[in-house]
């Protein structure tokens, strides 16, 4: 199932060829409900094995335009996991302390320990996105950062930290609807940030820089592009990718220790 | 002055060709005293500029056999600096939490912020030394780590963090004298660790692995080899290297802001 979402490695990407409204073979939310329940159960079981074994870890990196549903997907897909083994970090404008370090510093400190799952809501990829749109770094510096990102992800992969990168793909119209509803609906006002309107003006630039990083930063771990105009399909797709990435780790059940039986007599 | 200590980059290293008892053109401690005072003053001035500018940082990495004087050199050379801008970390056996992350994780979290100086007493280089002597990692894994170390140091250098690596070079006889004195002198007993006697048995292995890393991990930043059988010369040499590395940054005096003068009248 997740196969169609994984981009081919090191190849030019044209996001306009991928329909953000795509819902695969499904027509509506009801059609994925049963499967979603099954996948959620499997996700929990796999997490328990991951945590017991402590030989692997998974880092989920979520990127996407404003309103693409990064918060929502983390909430809907990762709720239900044992919080003792899952952490979530949201990367905002760097603090003063963070700005005084290399761009990977704050992300490296938050990567999952073996046995854990971590989600990044935005990430070091912002350092080759918003920084380029705002012309804070040169194209040359961006290229150098692509290289450092590939090295960083390969360091993690070598250490058995699987890096699963997901781009939530929305249309410009969808973003407009979302922004409007955040203004019109008083209950959603708190989610509205006037800066989003400014960033929207750079839609095309963001798209180009995204297409470039989706190509250049795919050597250590591939990118997934998830059509996200339909929330139900977005959540279902991400859940499928998440479960499949844990399945692939071939996690073993914790080993029984028969010698423990001899202790039974000694317990008083 | 520090020139003779810097190893040529990416070339085979034979430590037996470097005399640990070498003291350059100097015969005794008295001959370097005056110069040491001058260098210390310059070091302090350079640190102040580094801290005011916040455009560069320096990471000093100290490696060497047991008893090579890593603690001593940090104490003698870096005392006198403003502690607000200098930090020192000593890397021991990894904690459980550290072991559950990649081998560069704990070091990356401790690298200096721009404007700061940091000293590492041992470092990520232990992960290609003691781990090899104790056969915890394969030669293949060591090679992979050399690559990750070079990438990591190049990430730091790209971010204007100068990495200054210093190997304190002692003879096997010198280590013997030191270990004996730690047993015989009650005041030094606290420094004695029986594990050092075990590690001493692997002297040759350590030497070989050191020679390998001095060659393989020199691309992003070169290594310095400091003859360390004479403490006074060791300290003088490290101080020279430290000052020279800050000189090379071409640190500017903080910029005057003439507009501030207009504020003078407003202060009441």
mmCIF file of C-alpha atoms in Angstrom, chain A residues 54 97 99-105 108-114 144 147-148 151 154-156 158-159, chain B residues 54 97 99-105 108-114 144 147-148 151 154-156 158-159:
data_model
loop_
_atom_site.group_PDB
_atom_site.id
_atom_site.type_symbol
_atom_site.label_atom_id
_atom_site.label_comp_id
_atom_site.label_asym_id
_atom_site.label_seq_id
_atom_site.Cartn_x
_atom_site.Cartn_y
_atom_site.Cartn_z
ATOM 1 C CA UNK A 54 15.906 -1.617 21.743
ATOM 2 C CA UNK A 97 21.077 29.515 21.388
ATOM 3 C CA UNK A 99 21.144 29.979 15.914
ATOM 4 C CA UNK A 100 24.613 29.951 17.420
ATOM 5 C CA UNK A 101 25.047 26.304 16.383
ATOM 6 C CA UNK A 102 25.094 24.418 13.074
ATOM 7 C CA UNK A 103 21.658 23.828 11.522
ATOM 8 C CA UNK A 104 21.613 20.118 12.453
ATOM 9 C CA UNK A 105 22.480 20.655 16.111
ATOM 10 C CA UNK A 108 20.435 15.749 16.326
ATOM 11 C CA UNK A 109 19.776 16.261 20.026
ATOM 12 C CA UNK A 110 16.137 15.153 19.530
ATOM 13 C CA UNK A 111 16.614 11.967 17.471
ATOM 14 C CA UNK A 112 15.069 8.843 19.005
ATOM 15 C CA UNK A 113 17.005 6.505 21.279
ATOM 16 C CA UNK A 114 17.000 2.882 20.123
ATOM 17 C CA UNK A 144 26.312 22.173 1.053
ATOM 18 C CA UNK A 147 25.208 17.082 1.544
ATOM 19 C CA UNK A 148 25.261 17.488 5.324
ATOM 20 C CA UNK A 151 25.479 12.462 5.785
ATOM 21 C CA UNK A 154 23.171 8.088 6.823
ATOM 22 C CA UNK A 155 24.731 8.371 10.317
ATOM 23 C CA UNK A 156 21.270 7.694 11.784
ATOM 24 C CA UNK A 158 23.922 3.246 10.232
ATOM 25 C CA UNK A 159 22.892 3.408 13.869
ATOM 26 C CA UNK B 54 30.052 35.563 17.921
ATOM 27 C CA UNK B 97 21.088 6.821 27.354
ATOM 28 C CA UNK B 99 24.654 4.085 24.201
ATOM 29 C CA UNK B 100 21.149 4.124 22.741
ATOM 30 C CA UNK B 101 22.197 6.859 20.275
ATOM 31 C CA UNK B 102 24.745 7.132 17.461
ATOM 32 C CA UNK B 103 28.356 7.598 18.599
ATOM 33 C CA UNK B 104 28.438 11.309 17.634
ATOM 34 C CA UNK B 105 25.226 12.211 19.474
ATOM 35 C CA UNK B 108 27.418 17.044 18.930
ATOM 36 C CA UNK B 109 25.297 18.254 21.829
ATOM 37 C CA UNK B 110 28.433 19.677 23.509
ATOM 38 C CA UNK B 111 30.044 21.557 20.609
ATOM 39 C CA UNK B 112 30.673 25.269 21.256
ATOM 40 C CA UNK B 113 28.142 27.957 20.324
ATOM 41 C CA UNK B 114 29.583 30.702 18.096
ATOM 42 C CA UNK B 144 32.412 3.823 8.441
ATOM 43 C CA UNK B 147 33.767 8.762 7.330
ATOM 44 C CA UNK B 148 31.092 9.975 9.746
ATOM 45 C CA UNK B 151 31.516 14.608 7.763
ATOM 46 C CA UNK B 154 33.240 19.356 8.102
ATOM 47 C CA UNK B 155 29.711 20.303 9.268
ATOM 48 C CA UNK B 156 31.306 22.130 12.207
ATOM 49 C CA UNK B 158 31.255 24.958 7.605
ATOM 50 C CA UNK B 159 29.504 26.547 10.565
#
